[in-house]
PDB file of C-alpha atoms and ligand atoms in Angstrom:
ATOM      1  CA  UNK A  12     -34.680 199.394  -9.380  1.00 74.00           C
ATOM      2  CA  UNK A  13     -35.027 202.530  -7.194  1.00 77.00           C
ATOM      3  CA  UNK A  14     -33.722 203.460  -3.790  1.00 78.00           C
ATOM      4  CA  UNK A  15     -36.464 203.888  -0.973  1.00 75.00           C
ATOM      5  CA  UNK A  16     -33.963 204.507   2.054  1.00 76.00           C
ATOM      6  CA  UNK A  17     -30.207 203.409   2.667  1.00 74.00           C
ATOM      7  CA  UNK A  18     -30.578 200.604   3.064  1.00 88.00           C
ATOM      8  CA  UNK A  19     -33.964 199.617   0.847  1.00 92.00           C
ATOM      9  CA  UNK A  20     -34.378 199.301  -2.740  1.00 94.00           C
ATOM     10  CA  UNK A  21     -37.267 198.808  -4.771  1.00 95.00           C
ATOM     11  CA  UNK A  22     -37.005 196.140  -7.521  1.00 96.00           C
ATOM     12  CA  UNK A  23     -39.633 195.154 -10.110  1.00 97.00           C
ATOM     13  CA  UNK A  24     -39.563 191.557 -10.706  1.00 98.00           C
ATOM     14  CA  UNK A  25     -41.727 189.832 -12.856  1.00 98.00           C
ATOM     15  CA  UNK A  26     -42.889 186.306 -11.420  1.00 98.00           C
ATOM     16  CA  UNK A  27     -44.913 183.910 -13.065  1.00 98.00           C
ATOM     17  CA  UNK A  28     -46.198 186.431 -15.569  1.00 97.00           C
ATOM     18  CA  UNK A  29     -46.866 188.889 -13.053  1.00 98.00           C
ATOM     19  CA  UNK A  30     -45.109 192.441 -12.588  1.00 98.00           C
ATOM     20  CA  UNK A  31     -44.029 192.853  -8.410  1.00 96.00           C
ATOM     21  CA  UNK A  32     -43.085 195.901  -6.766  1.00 96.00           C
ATOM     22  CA  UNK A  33     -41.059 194.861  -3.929  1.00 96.00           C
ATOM     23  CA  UNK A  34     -39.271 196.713  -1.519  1.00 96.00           C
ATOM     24  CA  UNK A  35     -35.928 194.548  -0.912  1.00 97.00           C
ATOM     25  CA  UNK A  36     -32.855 194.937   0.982  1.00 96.00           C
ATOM     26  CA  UNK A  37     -29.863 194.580  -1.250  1.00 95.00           C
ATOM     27  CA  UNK A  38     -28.624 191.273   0.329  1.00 97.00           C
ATOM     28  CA  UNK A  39     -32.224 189.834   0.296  1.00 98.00           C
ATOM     29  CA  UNK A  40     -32.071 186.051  -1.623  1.00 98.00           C
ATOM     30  CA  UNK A  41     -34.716 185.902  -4.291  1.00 98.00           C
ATOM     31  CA  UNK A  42     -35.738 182.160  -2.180  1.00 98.00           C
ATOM     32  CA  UNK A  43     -36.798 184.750   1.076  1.00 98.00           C
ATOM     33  CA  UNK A  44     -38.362 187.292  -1.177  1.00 98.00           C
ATOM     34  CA  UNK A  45     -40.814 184.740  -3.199  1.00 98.00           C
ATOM     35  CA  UNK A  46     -41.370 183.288  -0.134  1.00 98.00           C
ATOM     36  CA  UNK A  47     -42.081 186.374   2.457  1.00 97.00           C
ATOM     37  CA  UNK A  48     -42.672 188.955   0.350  1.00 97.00           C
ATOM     38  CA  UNK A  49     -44.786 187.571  -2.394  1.00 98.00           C
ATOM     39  CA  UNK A  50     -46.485 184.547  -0.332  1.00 98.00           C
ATOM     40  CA  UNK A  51     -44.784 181.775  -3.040  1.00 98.00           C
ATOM     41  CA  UNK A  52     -44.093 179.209  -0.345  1.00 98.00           C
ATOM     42  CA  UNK A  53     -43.554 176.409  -3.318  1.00 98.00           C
ATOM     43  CA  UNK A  54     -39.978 177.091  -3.360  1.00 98.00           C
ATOM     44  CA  UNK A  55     -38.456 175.505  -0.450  1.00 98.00           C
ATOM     45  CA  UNK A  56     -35.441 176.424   1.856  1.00 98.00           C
ATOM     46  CA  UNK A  57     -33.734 173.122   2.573  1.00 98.00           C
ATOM     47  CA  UNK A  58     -29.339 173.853   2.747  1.00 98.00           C
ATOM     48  CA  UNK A  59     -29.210 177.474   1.703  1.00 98.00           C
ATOM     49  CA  UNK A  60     -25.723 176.869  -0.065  1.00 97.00           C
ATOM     50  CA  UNK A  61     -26.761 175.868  -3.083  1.00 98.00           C
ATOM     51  CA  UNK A  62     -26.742 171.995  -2.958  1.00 98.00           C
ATOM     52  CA  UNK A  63     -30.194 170.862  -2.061  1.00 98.00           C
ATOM     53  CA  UNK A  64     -32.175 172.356  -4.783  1.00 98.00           C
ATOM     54  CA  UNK A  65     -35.178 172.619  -3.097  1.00 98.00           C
ATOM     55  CA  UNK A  66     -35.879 176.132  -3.609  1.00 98.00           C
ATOM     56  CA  UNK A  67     -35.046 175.587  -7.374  1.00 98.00           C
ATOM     57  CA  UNK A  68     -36.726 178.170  -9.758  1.00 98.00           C
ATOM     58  CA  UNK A  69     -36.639 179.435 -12.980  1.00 98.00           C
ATOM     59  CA  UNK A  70     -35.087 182.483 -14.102  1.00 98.00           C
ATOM     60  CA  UNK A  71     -35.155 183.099 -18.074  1.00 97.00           C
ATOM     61  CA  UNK A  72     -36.337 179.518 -18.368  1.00 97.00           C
ATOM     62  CA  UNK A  73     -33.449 178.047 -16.670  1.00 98.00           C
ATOM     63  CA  UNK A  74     -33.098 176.218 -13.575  1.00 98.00           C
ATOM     64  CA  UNK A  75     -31.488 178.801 -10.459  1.00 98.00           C
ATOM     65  CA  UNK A  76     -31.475 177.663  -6.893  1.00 98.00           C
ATOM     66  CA  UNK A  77     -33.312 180.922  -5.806  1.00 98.00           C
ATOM     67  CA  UNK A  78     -31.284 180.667  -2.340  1.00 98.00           C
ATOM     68  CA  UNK A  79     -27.960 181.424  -4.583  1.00 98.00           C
ATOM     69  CA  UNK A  80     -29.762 184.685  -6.482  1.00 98.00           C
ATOM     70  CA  UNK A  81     -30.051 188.279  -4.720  1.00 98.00           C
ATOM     71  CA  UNK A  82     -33.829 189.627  -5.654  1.00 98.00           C
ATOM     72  CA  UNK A  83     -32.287 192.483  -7.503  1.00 97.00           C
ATOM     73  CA  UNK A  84     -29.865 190.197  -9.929  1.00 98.00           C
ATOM     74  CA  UNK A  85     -33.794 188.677 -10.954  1.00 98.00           C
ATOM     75  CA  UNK A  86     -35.200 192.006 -11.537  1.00 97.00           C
ATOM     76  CA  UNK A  87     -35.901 192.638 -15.441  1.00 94.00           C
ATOM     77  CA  UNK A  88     -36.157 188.567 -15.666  1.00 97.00           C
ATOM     78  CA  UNK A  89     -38.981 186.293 -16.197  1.00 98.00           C
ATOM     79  CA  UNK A  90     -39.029 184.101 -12.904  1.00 98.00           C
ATOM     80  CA  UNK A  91     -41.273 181.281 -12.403  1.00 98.00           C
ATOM     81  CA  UNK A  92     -41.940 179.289  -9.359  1.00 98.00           C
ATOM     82  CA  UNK A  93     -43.870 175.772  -9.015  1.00 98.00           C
ATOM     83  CA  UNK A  94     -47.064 177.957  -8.587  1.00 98.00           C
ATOM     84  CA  UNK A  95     -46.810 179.131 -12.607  1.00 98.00           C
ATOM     85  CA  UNK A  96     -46.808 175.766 -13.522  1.00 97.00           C
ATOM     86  CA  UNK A  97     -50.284 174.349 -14.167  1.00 93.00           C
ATOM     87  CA  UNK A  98     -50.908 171.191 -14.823  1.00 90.00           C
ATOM     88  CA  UNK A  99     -47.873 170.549 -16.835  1.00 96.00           C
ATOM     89  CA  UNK A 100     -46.766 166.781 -18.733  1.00 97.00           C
ATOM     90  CA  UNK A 101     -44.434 166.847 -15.562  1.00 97.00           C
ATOM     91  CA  UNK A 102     -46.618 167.081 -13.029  1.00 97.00           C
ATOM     92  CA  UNK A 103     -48.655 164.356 -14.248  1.00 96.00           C
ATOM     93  CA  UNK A 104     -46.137 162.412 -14.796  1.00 97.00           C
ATOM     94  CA  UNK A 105     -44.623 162.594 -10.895  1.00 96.00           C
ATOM     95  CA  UNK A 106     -47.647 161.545  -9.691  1.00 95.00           C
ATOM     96  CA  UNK A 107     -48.397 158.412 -12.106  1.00 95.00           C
ATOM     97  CA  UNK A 108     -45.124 157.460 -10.879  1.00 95.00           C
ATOM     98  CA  UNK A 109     -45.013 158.138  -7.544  1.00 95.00           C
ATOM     99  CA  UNK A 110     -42.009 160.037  -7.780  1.00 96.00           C
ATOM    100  CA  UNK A 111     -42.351 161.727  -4.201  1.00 95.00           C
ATOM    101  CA  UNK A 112     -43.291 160.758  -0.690  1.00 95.00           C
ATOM    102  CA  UNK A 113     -43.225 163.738   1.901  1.00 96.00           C
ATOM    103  CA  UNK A 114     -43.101 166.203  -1.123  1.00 97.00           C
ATOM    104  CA  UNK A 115     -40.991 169.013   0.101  1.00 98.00           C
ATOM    105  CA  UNK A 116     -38.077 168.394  -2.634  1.00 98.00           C
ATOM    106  CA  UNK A 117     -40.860 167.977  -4.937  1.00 98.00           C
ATOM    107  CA  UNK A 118     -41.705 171.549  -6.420  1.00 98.00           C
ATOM    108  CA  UNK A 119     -37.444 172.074  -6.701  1.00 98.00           C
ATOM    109  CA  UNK A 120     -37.367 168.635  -8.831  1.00 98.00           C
ATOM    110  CA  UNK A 121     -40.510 169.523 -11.062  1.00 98.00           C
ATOM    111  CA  UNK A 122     -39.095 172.894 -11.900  1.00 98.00           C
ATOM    112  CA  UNK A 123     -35.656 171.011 -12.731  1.00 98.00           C
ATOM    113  CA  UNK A 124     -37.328 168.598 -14.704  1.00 98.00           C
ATOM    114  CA  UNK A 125     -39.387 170.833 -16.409  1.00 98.00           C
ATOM    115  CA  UNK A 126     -36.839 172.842 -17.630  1.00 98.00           C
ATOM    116  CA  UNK A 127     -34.632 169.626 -18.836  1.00 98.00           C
ATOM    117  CA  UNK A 128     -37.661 168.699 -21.244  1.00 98.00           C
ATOM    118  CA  UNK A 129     -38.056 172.024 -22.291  1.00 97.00           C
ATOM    119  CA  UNK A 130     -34.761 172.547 -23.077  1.00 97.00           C
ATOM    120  CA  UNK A 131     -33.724 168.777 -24.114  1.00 97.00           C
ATOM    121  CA  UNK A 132     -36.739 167.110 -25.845  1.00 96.00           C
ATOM    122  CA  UNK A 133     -34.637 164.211 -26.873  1.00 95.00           C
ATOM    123  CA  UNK A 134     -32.335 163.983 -23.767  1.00 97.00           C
ATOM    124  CA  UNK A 135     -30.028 160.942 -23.466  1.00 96.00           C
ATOM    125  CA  UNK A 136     -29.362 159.005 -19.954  1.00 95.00           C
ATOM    126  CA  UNK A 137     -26.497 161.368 -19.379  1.00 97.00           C
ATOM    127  CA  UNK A 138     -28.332 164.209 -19.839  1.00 98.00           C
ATOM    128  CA  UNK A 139     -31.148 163.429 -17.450  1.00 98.00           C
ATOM    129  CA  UNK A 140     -28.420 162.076 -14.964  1.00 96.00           C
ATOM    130  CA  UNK A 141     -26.367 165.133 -15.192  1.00 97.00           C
ATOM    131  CA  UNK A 142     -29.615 167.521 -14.581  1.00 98.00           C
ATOM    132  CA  UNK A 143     -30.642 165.477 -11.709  1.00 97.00           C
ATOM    133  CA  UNK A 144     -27.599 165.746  -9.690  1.00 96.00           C
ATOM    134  CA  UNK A 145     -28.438 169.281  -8.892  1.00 97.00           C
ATOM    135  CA  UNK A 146     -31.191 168.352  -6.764  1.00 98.00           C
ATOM    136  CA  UNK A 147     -31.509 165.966  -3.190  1.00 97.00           C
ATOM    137  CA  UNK A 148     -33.988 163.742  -2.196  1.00 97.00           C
ATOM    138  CA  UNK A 149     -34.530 162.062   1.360  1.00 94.00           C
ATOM    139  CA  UNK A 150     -37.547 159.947   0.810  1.00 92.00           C
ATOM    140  CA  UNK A 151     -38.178 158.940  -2.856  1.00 79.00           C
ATOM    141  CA  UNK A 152     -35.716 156.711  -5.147  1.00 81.00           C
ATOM    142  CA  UNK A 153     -34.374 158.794  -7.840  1.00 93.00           C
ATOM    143  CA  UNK A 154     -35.822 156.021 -10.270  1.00 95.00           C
ATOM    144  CA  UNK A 155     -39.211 156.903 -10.679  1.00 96.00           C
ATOM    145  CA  UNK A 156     -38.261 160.637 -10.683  1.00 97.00           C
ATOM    146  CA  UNK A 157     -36.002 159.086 -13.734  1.00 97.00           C
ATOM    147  CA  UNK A 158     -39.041 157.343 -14.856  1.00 96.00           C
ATOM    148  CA  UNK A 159     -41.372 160.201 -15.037  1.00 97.00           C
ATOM    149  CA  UNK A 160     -39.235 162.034 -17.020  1.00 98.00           C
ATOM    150  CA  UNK A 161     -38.734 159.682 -19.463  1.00 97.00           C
ATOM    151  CA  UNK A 162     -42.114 159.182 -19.962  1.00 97.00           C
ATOM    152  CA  UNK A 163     -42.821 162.765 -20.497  1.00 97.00           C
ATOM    153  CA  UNK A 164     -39.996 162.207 -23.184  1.00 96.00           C
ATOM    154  CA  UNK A 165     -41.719 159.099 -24.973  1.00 91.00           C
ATOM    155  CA  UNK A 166     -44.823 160.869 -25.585  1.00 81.00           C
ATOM    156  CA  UNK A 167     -43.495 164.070 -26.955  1.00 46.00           C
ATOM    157  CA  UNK A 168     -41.866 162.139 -29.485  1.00 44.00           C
ATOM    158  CA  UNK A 169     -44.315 159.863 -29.782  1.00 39.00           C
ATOM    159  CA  UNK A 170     -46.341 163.297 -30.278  1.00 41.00           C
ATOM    160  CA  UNK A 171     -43.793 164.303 -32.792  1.00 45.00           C
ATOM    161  CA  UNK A 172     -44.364 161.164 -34.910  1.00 43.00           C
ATOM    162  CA  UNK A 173     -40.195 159.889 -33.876  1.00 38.00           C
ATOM    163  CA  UNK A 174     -38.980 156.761 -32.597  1.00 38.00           C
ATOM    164  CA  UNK A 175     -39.953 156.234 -28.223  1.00 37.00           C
ATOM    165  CA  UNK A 176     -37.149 156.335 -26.044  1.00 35.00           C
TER     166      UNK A 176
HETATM  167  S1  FES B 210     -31.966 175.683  -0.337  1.00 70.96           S
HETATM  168 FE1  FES B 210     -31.153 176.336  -2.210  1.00 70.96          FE
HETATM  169  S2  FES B 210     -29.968 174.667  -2.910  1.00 70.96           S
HETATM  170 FE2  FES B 210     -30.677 174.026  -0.963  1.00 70.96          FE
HETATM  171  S1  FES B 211     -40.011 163.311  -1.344  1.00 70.96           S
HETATM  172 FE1  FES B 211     -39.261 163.737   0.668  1.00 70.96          FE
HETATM  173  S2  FES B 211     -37.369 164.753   0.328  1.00 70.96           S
HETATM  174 FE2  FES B 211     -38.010 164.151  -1.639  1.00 70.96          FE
END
């Protein structure tokens, strides 16, 4: 991080793989700076106060509401927004179920989820009902949210030669 003027700053981040130069004010979220000064529109601004989750990222692999993170506190961090994802078991899996309807919660819950399988491959009912509470949706019924992850569950132990869910 470097500063350009008094009131600039230039941070390196690295997003989805990427290195970024941006120039940031100090106060800048990382949601507004994805958003305006990188063109990642996946992450959404919904509350801005943290309780939403629909500009939900990941920062280090973990789940961060991007609207709660200044752009410098990401800088040195692997970030990754709905747009690094490709494709994933997740993905597939919230479309076999339907688990949206106006989709603008949707890349917030997939990078939630994600991160739950990645980091719990065997995750018990609590465990998927504690993660979800950190996101809202208006539309869709959290069951077949609940059901897409499980099934992404089953088949990576299925995969693994275990027991299904
Ligand atoms: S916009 Fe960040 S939690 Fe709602
Ligand atoms: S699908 Fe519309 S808010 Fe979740």
């Amino acid at each position: 991080m470097r500063d350009i003027d008094a009131y600039k700053v230039m941070v390196e981040l690295s997003v989805n793989k990427e290195q970024k130069n941006v120039v940031v004010r100090p106060a800048d979220i990382l949601l507004d700076v994805l958003r305006e000064g990188l063109g990642l529109t996946g992450a959404k601004p919904g509350c801005l106060n943290g309780d939403c989750g629909a500009c939900t990222v990941l920062v280090d692999g973990w789940p961060m509401k991007s609207c709660l993170m200044l752009a410098v506190e990401a800088s040195g961090k692997p970030v990754t927004t709905i747009e690094g994802l490709t494709d994933t078991p997740i993905q597939r899996a919230f479309i076999d179920h339907g688990a949206f309807q106006c989709g603008y919660c949707t890349p917030g819950f997939i990078m939630n989820c994600h991160a739950l399988i990645q980091k719990h491959p065997q995750a018990s009912d609590e465990i998927i009902q504690d993660w979800l509470q950190s996101n809202i949706c208006r539309c869709t019924g959290y069951q077949e949210i609940k059901k897409a992850i499980l099934s992404v569950l089953r088949r990576e132990n299925l995969s693994q030669g275990n027991t299904p869910l």
